């Protein structure tokens, strides 16, 4: 599964530093999950472009995917993922208490530049009825309202991803 930002995936694929990695991730994917909802011709154009990069890959929008409970994470882990020649490390954080979005933003801004990707959900102290989605690529991070919690436990689950060749120092704070 590759998670791609609808607003940035094409731009990132052309970047001289991360472009080859982005393209390789698309080619290796069984499924591409598109964040940042788009519709109409923009959605069709992006879908065609991704399928040109990776023939046969399934492409879905996050709104379709979220309704299947994909964010109900049960375990924390630290693992390695291999994409092409690059090995990635991941670290997951969990919290059952609600978080102030300003505090979470400050923590995210304090992450070292080696962190390539941030993703997950958080239990927002200011909106306890909805999951809030955390998405980050490089230094750009967004927090956005997601689906209602429903019967799911209200919790925060955030994953950080970085190349194994680096050893980032995760800041102390609300999740560190």
Short mmCIF file of N, CA and C in Angstrom, two decimals:
data_model
loop_
_atom_site.label_atom_id
_atom_site.label_comp_id
_atom_site.label_asym_id
_atom_site.label_seq_id
_atom_site.Cartn_x
_atom_site.Cartn_y
_atom_site.Cartn_z
N UNK A 1 0.85 -1.18 0.00
CA UNK A 1 0.00 0.00 0.00
C UNK A 1 0.89 1.23 0.00
N UNK A 2 0.64 2.14 -0.94
CA UNK A 2 1.33 3.43 -0.98
C UNK A 2 0.27 4.50 -0.74
N UNK A 3 0.57 5.42 0.16
CA UNK A 3 -0.32 6.54 0.43
C UNK A 3 0.27 7.76 -0.26
N UNK A 4 -0.54 8.39 -1.12
CA UNK A 4 -0.05 9.51 -1.93
C UNK A 4 -0.93 10.73 -1.75
N UNK A 5 -0.31 11.87 -1.61
CA UNK A 5 -0.99 13.16 -1.49
C UNK A 5 -1.43 13.60 -2.89
N UNK A 6 -2.72 13.74 -3.08
CA UNK A 6 -3.26 14.11 -4.40
C UNK A 6 -2.68 15.42 -4.91
N UNK A 7 -2.37 16.33 -4.00
CA UNK A 7 -1.88 17.65 -4.40
C UNK A 7 -0.39 17.67 -4.70
N UNK A 8 0.37 16.63 -4.29
CA UNK A 8 1.82 16.72 -4.41
C UNK A 8 2.49 15.56 -5.14
N UNK A 9 1.80 14.47 -5.40
CA UNK A 9 2.45 13.27 -5.93
C UNK A 9 3.14 13.53 -7.27
N UNK A 10 2.49 14.24 -8.17
CA UNK A 10 3.12 14.51 -9.47
C UNK A 10 4.36 15.38 -9.31
N UNK A 11 4.25 16.41 -8.49
CA UNK A 11 5.38 17.30 -8.24
C UNK A 11 6.54 16.53 -7.60
N UNK A 12 6.25 15.70 -6.61
CA UNK A 12 7.31 14.93 -5.94
C UNK A 12 7.97 13.94 -6.89
N UNK A 13 7.20 13.40 -7.83
CA UNK A 13 7.78 12.42 -8.76
C UNK A 13 8.82 13.07 -9.68
N UNK A 14 8.76 14.39 -9.82
CA UNK A 14 9.71 15.12 -10.67
C UNK A 14 10.89 15.70 -9.88
N UNK A 15 10.84 15.59 -8.56
CA UNK A 15 11.90 16.13 -7.71
C UNK A 15 13.20 15.36 -7.92
N UNK A 16 14.32 16.07 -8.06
CA UNK A 16 15.59 15.39 -8.35
C UNK A 16 16.08 14.54 -7.19
N UNK A 17 15.63 14.81 -5.96
CA UNK A 17 16.08 14.03 -4.82
C UNK A 17 15.17 12.84 -4.53
N UNK A 18 13.86 13.08 -4.44
CA UNK A 18 12.95 12.00 -4.07
C UNK A 18 12.16 11.43 -5.24
N UNK A 19 12.23 12.05 -6.41
CA UNK A 19 11.46 11.60 -7.57
C UNK A 19 11.62 10.14 -7.92
N UNK A 20 12.86 9.64 -8.04
CA UNK A 20 13.03 8.22 -8.37
C UNK A 20 12.43 7.29 -7.31
N UNK A 21 12.53 7.68 -6.04
CA UNK A 21 11.96 6.87 -4.96
C UNK A 21 10.44 6.87 -5.04
N UNK A 22 9.84 8.02 -5.29
CA UNK A 22 8.38 8.12 -5.42
C UNK A 22 7.89 7.23 -6.56
N UNK A 23 8.54 7.32 -7.70
CA UNK A 23 8.16 6.51 -8.86
C UNK A 23 8.31 5.02 -8.57
N UNK A 24 9.39 4.64 -7.91
CA UNK A 24 9.61 3.23 -7.57
C UNK A 24 8.55 2.74 -6.58
N UNK A 25 8.18 3.57 -5.62
CA UNK A 25 7.14 3.17 -4.67
C UNK A 25 5.82 2.92 -5.40
N UNK A 26 5.47 3.77 -6.35
CA UNK A 26 4.25 3.56 -7.12
C UNK A 26 4.32 2.25 -7.89
N UNK A 27 5.46 1.97 -8.51
CA UNK A 27 5.61 0.75 -9.30
C UNK A 27 5.55 -0.52 -8.45
N UNK A 28 5.97 -0.43 -7.20
CA UNK A 28 5.99 -1.59 -6.31
C UNK A 28 4.64 -1.82 -5.62
N UNK A 29 3.75 -0.85 -5.69
CA UNK A 29 2.50 -0.90 -4.93
C UNK A 29 1.49 -1.86 -5.54
N UNK A 30 0.71 -2.49 -4.67
CA UNK A 30 -0.47 -3.23 -5.08
C UNK A 30 -1.67 -2.28 -5.13
N UNK A 31 -1.62 -1.29 -4.22
CA UNK A 31 -2.72 -0.34 -4.13
C UNK A 31 -2.15 1.03 -3.77
N UNK A 32 -2.72 2.09 -4.36
CA UNK A 32 -2.33 3.46 -4.04
C UNK A 32 -3.55 4.14 -3.43
N UNK A 33 -3.38 4.65 -2.22
CA UNK A 33 -4.43 5.36 -1.50
C UNK A 33 -4.17 6.85 -1.65
N UNK A 34 -5.13 7.57 -2.23
CA UNK A 34 -4.99 9.00 -2.49
C UNK A 34 -5.61 9.79 -1.35
N UNK A 35 -4.80 10.64 -0.71
CA UNK A 35 -5.32 11.53 0.32
C UNK A 35 -5.67 12.87 -0.31
N UNK A 36 -6.24 13.75 0.46
CA UNK A 36 -6.66 15.08 -0.02
C UNK A 36 -7.71 14.89 -1.11
N UNK A 37 -8.93 14.82 -0.71
CA UNK A 37 -10.01 14.51 -1.63
C UNK A 37 -10.07 15.47 -2.82
N UNK A 38 -10.18 14.87 -3.98
CA UNK A 38 -10.37 15.61 -5.23
C UNK A 38 -11.51 14.93 -5.97
N UNK A 39 -12.08 15.61 -6.93
CA UNK A 39 -13.19 14.98 -7.64
C UNK A 39 -13.17 15.32 -9.12
N UNK A 40 -14.14 14.75 -9.82
CA UNK A 40 -14.33 15.04 -11.24
C UNK A 40 -13.13 14.76 -12.11
N UNK A 41 -12.87 15.67 -13.03
CA UNK A 41 -11.80 15.46 -14.01
C UNK A 41 -10.42 15.42 -13.35
N UNK A 42 -10.26 16.15 -12.25
CA UNK A 42 -8.96 16.14 -11.54
C UNK A 42 -8.66 14.72 -11.01
N UNK A 43 -9.68 14.07 -10.44
CA UNK A 43 -9.52 12.70 -9.94
C UNK A 43 -9.21 11.74 -11.09
N UNK A 44 -9.95 11.85 -12.19
CA UNK A 44 -9.72 10.96 -13.33
C UNK A 44 -8.32 11.16 -13.92
N UNK A 45 -7.89 12.40 -14.01
CA UNK A 45 -6.56 12.71 -14.54
C UNK A 45 -5.46 12.12 -13.65
N UNK A 46 -5.59 12.30 -12.35
CA UNK A 46 -4.59 11.76 -11.42
C UNK A 46 -4.58 10.24 -11.47
N UNK A 47 -5.74 9.64 -11.50
CA UNK A 47 -5.82 8.18 -11.56
C UNK A 47 -5.14 7.63 -12.82
N UNK A 48 -5.41 8.26 -13.97
CA UNK A 48 -4.76 7.84 -15.22
C UNK A 48 -3.24 7.99 -15.12
N UNK A 49 -2.79 9.12 -14.57
CA UNK A 49 -1.35 9.36 -14.45
C UNK A 49 -0.68 8.29 -13.58
N UNK A 50 -1.30 7.95 -12.46
CA UNK A 50 -0.72 6.91 -11.58
C UNK A 50 -0.68 5.58 -12.31
N UNK A 51 -1.73 5.25 -13.03
CA UNK A 51 -1.75 3.97 -13.74
C UNK A 51 -0.76 3.96 -14.90
N UNK A 52 -0.41 5.11 -15.44
CA UNK A 52 0.67 5.17 -16.45
C UNK A 52 2.03 4.90 -15.80
N UNK A 53 2.18 5.33 -14.55
CA UNK A 53 3.44 5.11 -13.83
C UNK A 53 3.56 3.65 -13.37
N UNK A 54 2.42 3.05 -13.03
CA UNK A 54 2.41 1.70 -12.46
C UNK A 54 1.20 0.95 -13.01
N UNK A 55 1.38 0.33 -14.16
CA UNK A 55 0.28 -0.37 -14.83
C UNK A 55 -0.34 -1.41 -13.91
N UNK A 56 -1.67 -1.41 -13.86
CA UNK A 56 -2.40 -2.43 -13.13
C UNK A 56 -2.60 -2.15 -11.65
N UNK A 57 -2.03 -1.07 -11.13
CA UNK A 57 -2.18 -0.78 -9.71
C UNK A 57 -3.61 -0.29 -9.43
N UNK A 58 -4.14 -0.69 -8.29
CA UNK A 58 -5.45 -0.23 -7.86
C UNK A 58 -5.29 1.15 -7.21
N UNK A 59 -6.12 2.11 -7.60
CA UNK A 59 -6.03 3.47 -7.07
C UNK A 59 -7.38 3.82 -6.45
N UNK A 60 -7.37 4.19 -5.15
CA UNK A 60 -8.60 4.56 -4.45
C UNK A 60 -8.38 5.84 -3.66
N UNK A 61 -9.48 6.57 -3.44
CA UNK A 61 -9.41 7.77 -2.61
C UNK A 61 -9.56 7.37 -1.14
N UNK A 62 -9.00 8.18 -0.26
CA UNK A 62 -9.03 7.86 1.17
C UNK A 62 -10.44 7.77 1.71
N UNK A 63 -11.39 8.50 1.14
CA UNK A 63 -12.77 8.41 1.62
C UNK A 63 -13.34 7.02 1.40
N UNK A 64 -12.97 6.36 0.30
CA UNK A 64 -13.41 4.99 0.05
C UNK A 64 -12.76 4.03 1.03
N UNK A 65 -11.49 4.26 1.28
CA UNK A 65 -10.68 3.35 2.09
C UNK A 65 -11.01 3.46 3.57
N UNK A 66 -11.24 4.69 4.06
CA UNK A 66 -11.48 4.92 5.49
C UNK A 66 -12.74 4.21 5.97
N UNK A 67 -13.71 4.04 5.11
CA UNK A 67 -14.95 3.39 5.53
C UNK A 67 -14.76 1.90 5.79
N UNK A 68 -13.59 1.37 5.45
CA UNK A 68 -13.31 -0.04 5.70
C UNK A 68 -12.53 -0.26 6.98
N UNK A 69 -12.39 0.76 7.83
CA UNK A 69 -11.73 0.60 9.12
C UNK A 69 -10.24 0.44 9.07
N UNK A 70 -9.58 0.96 8.06
CA UNK A 70 -8.14 0.76 7.91
C UNK A 70 -7.34 1.41 9.04
N UNK A 71 -7.88 2.43 9.70
CA UNK A 71 -7.13 3.13 10.71
C UNK A 71 -7.30 2.56 12.11
N UNK A 72 -7.98 1.44 12.26
CA UNK A 72 -8.15 0.84 13.57
C UNK A 72 -6.94 -0.03 13.88
N UNK A 73 -5.85 0.59 14.23
CA UNK A 73 -4.58 -0.09 14.47
C UNK A 73 -4.60 -0.71 15.86
N UNK A 74 -4.20 -1.95 15.99
CA UNK A 74 -4.24 -2.64 17.27
C UNK A 74 -2.88 -2.75 17.95
N UNK A 75 -1.79 -2.76 17.19
CA UNK A 75 -0.47 -2.96 17.76
C UNK A 75 0.45 -1.81 17.42
N UNK A 76 1.43 -1.62 18.31
CA UNK A 76 2.52 -0.70 18.01
C UNK A 76 3.68 -1.53 17.52
N UNK A 77 4.48 -0.97 16.65
CA UNK A 77 5.64 -1.73 16.20
C UNK A 77 6.73 -0.81 15.71
N UNK A 78 7.87 -1.42 15.56
CA UNK A 78 9.01 -0.78 14.92
C UNK A 78 9.43 -1.78 13.87
N UNK A 79 9.46 -1.37 12.62
CA UNK A 79 9.75 -2.35 11.58
C UNK A 79 10.57 -1.73 10.47
N UNK A 80 11.00 -2.60 9.56
CA UNK A 80 11.74 -2.16 8.39
C UNK A 80 10.94 -2.49 7.15
N UNK A 81 10.98 -1.60 6.19
CA UNK A 81 10.32 -1.79 4.90
C UNK A 81 11.36 -1.55 3.83
N UNK A 82 11.38 -2.40 2.81
CA UNK A 82 12.35 -2.24 1.72
C UNK A 82 11.61 -1.82 0.46
N UNK A 83 12.04 -0.72 -0.15
CA UNK A 83 11.48 -0.24 -1.41
C UNK A 83 12.65 -0.03 -2.35
N UNK A 84 12.72 -0.85 -3.39
CA UNK A 84 13.86 -0.77 -4.31
C UNK A 84 15.14 -1.04 -3.54
N UNK A 85 16.08 -0.10 -3.59
CA UNK A 85 17.35 -0.24 -2.89
C UNK A 85 17.34 0.40 -1.51
N UNK A 86 16.25 1.05 -1.14
CA UNK A 86 16.21 1.81 0.11
C UNK A 86 15.45 1.03 1.17
N UNK A 87 16.05 0.93 2.37
CA UNK A 87 15.40 0.29 3.50
C UNK A 87 14.89 1.41 4.42
N UNK A 88 13.64 1.30 4.84
CA UNK A 88 13.04 2.29 5.71
C UNK A 88 12.81 1.70 7.09
N UNK A 89 12.97 2.52 8.11
CA UNK A 89 12.58 2.17 9.47
C UNK A 89 11.29 2.91 9.78
N UNK A 90 10.49 2.32 10.66
CA UNK A 90 9.26 2.98 11.10
C UNK A 90 9.17 2.90 12.61
N UNK A 91 8.48 3.84 13.18
CA UNK A 91 8.20 3.82 14.61
C UNK A 91 6.77 4.30 14.78
N UNK A 92 6.01 3.56 15.59
CA UNK A 92 4.62 3.90 15.85
C UNK A 92 4.46 4.44 17.26
N UNK A 93 3.56 5.40 17.41
CA UNK A 93 3.25 5.98 18.70
C UNK A 93 1.76 5.83 18.95
N UNK A 94 1.40 5.60 20.21
CA UNK A 94 0.00 5.44 20.56
C UNK A 94 -0.29 6.21 21.83
N UNK A 95 -1.48 6.79 21.91
CA UNK A 95 -1.93 7.47 23.12
C UNK A 95 -3.45 7.34 23.18
N UNK A 96 -3.99 7.11 24.36
CA UNK A 96 -5.44 6.99 24.49
C UNK A 96 -6.08 8.30 24.94
N UNK A 97 -5.28 9.23 25.45
CA UNK A 97 -5.84 10.52 25.85
C UNK A 97 -5.97 11.44 24.64
N UNK A 98 -6.86 12.42 24.75
CA UNK A 98 -7.03 13.37 23.65
C UNK A 98 -5.85 14.32 23.60
N UNK A 99 -5.56 14.83 22.41
CA UNK A 99 -4.43 15.73 22.20
C UNK A 99 -4.92 17.06 21.66
N UNK A 100 -4.30 18.12 22.13
CA UNK A 100 -4.57 19.44 21.58
C UNK A 100 -3.87 19.53 20.23
N UNK A 101 -4.57 19.92 19.16
CA UNK A 101 -3.93 19.97 17.84
C UNK A 101 -2.74 20.92 17.78
N UNK A 102 -2.75 22.01 18.57
CA UNK A 102 -1.61 22.92 18.58
C UNK A 102 -0.37 22.24 19.17
N UNK A 103 -0.57 21.45 20.24
CA UNK A 103 0.55 20.70 20.83
C UNK A 103 1.09 19.68 19.84
N UNK A 104 0.17 18.98 19.15
CA UNK A 104 0.61 17.99 18.16
C UNK A 104 1.38 18.67 17.03
N UNK A 105 0.90 19.81 16.56
CA UNK A 105 1.60 20.55 15.51
C UNK A 105 3.01 20.95 15.94
N UNK A 106 3.14 21.43 17.19
CA UNK A 106 4.47 21.81 17.69
C UNK A 106 5.39 20.59 17.71
N UNK A 107 4.88 19.43 18.11
CA UNK A 107 5.68 18.21 18.14
C UNK A 107 6.09 17.82 16.72
N UNK A 108 5.15 17.90 15.78
CA UNK A 108 5.45 17.55 14.39
C UNK A 108 6.50 18.48 13.79
N UNK A 109 6.40 19.78 14.09
CA UNK A 109 7.38 20.75 13.57
C UNK A 109 8.77 20.45 14.13
N UNK A 110 8.83 19.87 15.33
CA UNK A 110 10.10 19.55 15.96
C UNK A 110 10.74 18.26 15.46
N UNK A 111 10.06 17.54 14.57
CA UNK A 111 10.65 16.30 14.05
C UNK A 111 11.86 16.61 13.20
N UNK A 112 12.88 15.75 13.25
CA UNK A 112 14.08 16.01 12.45
C UNK A 112 13.81 15.84 10.96
N UNK A 113 14.63 16.47 10.12
CA UNK A 113 14.41 16.41 8.67
C UNK A 113 14.57 15.01 8.08
N UNK A 114 15.19 14.09 8.81
CA UNK A 114 15.35 12.71 8.30
C UNK A 114 14.01 11.99 8.19
N UNK A 115 12.99 12.46 8.92
CA UNK A 115 11.67 11.83 8.85
C UNK A 115 11.06 12.19 7.50
N UNK A 116 10.83 11.16 6.67
CA UNK A 116 10.29 11.39 5.33
C UNK A 116 8.77 11.41 5.31
N UNK A 117 8.14 10.68 6.25
CA UNK A 117 6.69 10.50 6.18
C UNK A 117 6.12 10.41 7.58
N UNK A 118 4.98 11.03 7.79
CA UNK A 118 4.21 10.94 9.03
C UNK A 118 2.78 10.63 8.62
N UNK A 119 2.16 9.66 9.28
CA UNK A 119 0.77 9.37 8.95
C UNK A 119 0.09 8.74 10.15
N UNK A 120 -1.22 8.89 10.20
CA UNK A 120 -1.97 8.27 11.28
C UNK A 120 -3.25 9.04 11.58
N UNK A 121 -3.77 8.74 12.77
CA UNK A 121 -4.97 9.41 13.26
C UNK A 121 -4.68 9.91 14.66
N UNK A 122 -5.45 10.93 15.09
CA UNK A 122 -5.32 11.35 16.48
C UNK A 122 -6.67 11.73 17.05
N UNK A 123 -6.75 11.59 18.37
CA UNK A 123 -7.93 11.89 19.15
C UNK A 123 -7.83 13.36 19.55
N UNK A 124 -8.59 14.20 18.86
CA UNK A 124 -8.52 15.65 18.99
C UNK A 124 -9.32 16.14 20.19
N UNK A 125 -8.66 16.83 21.12
CA UNK A 125 -9.33 17.36 22.31
C UNK A 125 -10.41 18.38 21.95
N UNK A 126 -10.31 19.00 20.79
CA UNK A 126 -11.27 20.04 20.39
C UNK A 126 -12.44 19.49 19.56
N UNK A 127 -12.33 18.25 19.11
CA UNK A 127 -13.40 17.61 18.33
C UNK A 127 -13.35 16.12 18.65
N UNK A 128 -13.97 15.74 19.76
CA UNK A 128 -13.87 14.36 20.23
C UNK A 128 -14.81 13.41 19.48
N UNK A 129 -15.63 13.92 18.58
CA UNK A 129 -16.56 13.06 17.84
C UNK A 129 -15.96 12.47 16.57
N UNK A 130 -14.86 13.06 16.08
CA UNK A 130 -14.27 12.63 14.80
C UNK A 130 -12.81 12.21 14.96
N UNK A 131 -12.41 11.24 14.15
CA UNK A 131 -10.98 10.96 13.99
C UNK A 131 -10.37 12.16 13.28
N UNK A 132 -9.15 12.46 13.59
CA UNK A 132 -8.41 13.48 12.86
C UNK A 132 -7.24 12.79 12.21
N UNK A 133 -6.99 13.12 10.96
CA UNK A 133 -5.96 12.46 10.17
C UNK A 133 -4.71 13.33 10.14
N UNK A 134 -3.56 12.69 10.36
CA UNK A 134 -2.25 13.33 10.29
C UNK A 134 -1.58 12.82 9.03
N UNK A 135 -1.15 13.73 8.16
CA UNK A 135 -0.42 13.36 6.94
C UNK A 135 0.79 14.27 6.83
N UNK A 136 1.94 13.70 6.57
CA UNK A 136 3.12 14.53 6.39
C UNK A 136 4.08 13.91 5.40
N UNK A 137 4.61 14.75 4.52
CA UNK A 137 5.66 14.35 3.58
C UNK A 137 6.73 15.42 3.68
N UNK A 138 7.95 15.01 4.01
CA UNK A 138 9.01 16.00 4.20
C UNK A 138 8.64 16.94 5.32
N UNK A 139 8.75 18.22 5.09
CA UNK A 139 8.44 19.22 6.12
C UNK A 139 6.99 19.70 6.07
N UNK A 140 6.19 19.18 5.15
CA UNK A 140 4.79 19.61 5.03
C UNK A 140 3.89 18.61 5.74
N UNK A 141 3.15 19.09 6.74
CA UNK A 141 2.25 18.24 7.51
C UNK A 141 0.88 18.88 7.58
N UNK A 142 -0.17 18.06 7.47
CA UNK A 142 -1.53 18.57 7.60
C UNK A 142 -2.30 17.74 8.62
N UNK A 143 -3.22 18.40 9.28
CA UNK A 143 -4.18 17.75 10.17
C UNK A 143 -5.55 18.03 9.58
N UNK A 144 -6.35 16.98 9.39
CA UNK A 144 -7.67 17.20 8.80
C UNK A 144 -8.70 16.29 9.47
N UNK A 145 -9.93 16.75 9.51
CA UNK A 145 -11.00 15.99 10.14
C UNK A 145 -11.35 14.78 9.29
N UNK A 146 -11.50 13.63 9.95
CA UNK A 146 -11.86 12.40 9.27
C UNK A 146 -13.26 11.96 9.63
N UNK A 147 -13.48 10.67 9.55
CA UNK A 147 -14.78 10.07 9.82
C UNK A 147 -15.11 10.12 11.31
N UNK A 148 -16.40 10.01 11.68
CA UNK A 148 -16.76 9.90 13.09
C UNK A 148 -16.15 8.63 13.70
N UNK A 149 -15.87 8.68 15.01
CA UNK A 149 -15.29 7.52 15.69
C UNK A 149 -16.24 6.33 15.69
N UNK A 150 -17.53 6.58 15.79
CA UNK A 150 -18.48 5.47 15.86
C UNK A 150 -18.18 4.62 17.09
N UNK A 151 -18.12 3.32 16.91
CA UNK A 151 -17.85 2.39 18.01
C UNK A 151 -16.36 2.15 18.24
N UNK A 152 -15.52 2.68 17.38
CA UNK A 152 -14.07 2.47 17.51
C UNK A 152 -13.54 3.19 18.75
N UNK A 153 -12.51 2.62 19.39
CA UNK A 153 -11.91 3.30 20.54
C UNK A 153 -11.25 4.61 20.10
N UNK A 154 -11.43 5.65 20.90
CA UNK A 154 -10.83 6.95 20.60
C UNK A 154 -9.37 6.90 21.05
N UNK A 155 -8.47 7.04 20.08
CA UNK A 155 -7.04 6.94 20.39
C UNK A 155 -6.22 7.62 19.31
N UNK A 156 -4.96 7.81 19.62
CA UNK A 156 -4.01 8.37 18.66
C UNK A 156 -3.06 7.28 18.22
N UNK A 157 -2.85 7.15 16.92
CA UNK A 157 -1.90 6.20 16.33
C UNK A 157 -1.15 6.94 15.24
N UNK A 158 0.13 7.18 15.44
CA UNK A 158 0.93 7.92 14.46
C UNK A 158 2.18 7.12 14.13
N UNK A 159 2.49 7.04 12.83
CA UNK A 159 3.67 6.31 12.36
C UNK A 159 4.63 7.30 11.70
N UNK A 160 5.92 7.16 12.05
CA UNK A 160 6.98 7.94 11.42
C UNK A 160 7.79 7.01 10.54
N UNK A 161 8.23 7.48 9.38
CA UNK A 161 8.99 6.66 8.43
C UNK A 161 10.23 7.44 8.00
N UNK A 162 11.39 6.75 8.02
CA UNK A 162 12.64 7.39 7.60
C UNK A 162 13.57 6.35 6.99
N UNK A 163 14.53 6.79 6.16
CA UNK A 163 15.49 5.84 5.58
C UNK A 163 16.37 5.25 6.67
N UNK A 164 16.64 3.96 6.57
CA UNK A 164 17.45 3.29 7.58
C UNK A 164 18.85 3.89 7.67
N UNK A 165 19.30 4.52 6.60
CA UNK A 165 20.65 5.09 6.59
C UNK A 165 20.80 6.26 7.56
N UNK A 166 19.70 6.78 8.10
CA UNK A 166 19.78 7.87 9.07
C UNK A 166 19.27 7.39 10.43
N UNK A 167 19.63 8.13 11.47
CA UNK A 167 19.18 7.81 12.82
C UNK A 167 18.59 9.07 13.44
N UNK A 168 17.32 9.34 13.17
CA UNK A 168 16.74 10.58 13.68
C UNK A 168 16.53 10.55 15.19
N UNK A 169 16.66 11.69 15.81
CA UNK A 169 16.36 11.82 17.23
C UNK A 169 14.92 12.32 17.32
N UNK A 170 14.04 11.46 17.81
CA UNK A 170 12.63 11.83 17.93
C UNK A 170 12.50 12.72 19.17
N UNK A 171 11.89 13.91 19.02
CA UNK A 171 11.81 14.82 20.17
C UNK A 171 10.89 14.28 21.26
N UNK A 172 11.26 14.61 22.51
CA UNK A 172 10.37 14.31 23.62
C UNK A 172 9.13 15.18 23.47
N UNK A 173 8.13 14.84 24.20
CA UNK A 173 6.92 15.65 24.12
C UNK A 173 5.70 14.78 24.20
N UNK A 174 4.65 15.18 23.53
CA UNK A 174 3.38 14.50 23.68
C UNK A 174 3.39 13.06 23.18
N UNK A 175 4.25 12.74 22.22
CA UNK A 175 4.33 11.36 21.72
C UNK A 175 5.72 10.77 21.84
N UNK A 176 6.74 11.57 22.02
CA UNK A 176 8.12 11.09 22.04
C UNK A 176 8.52 10.39 23.30
#
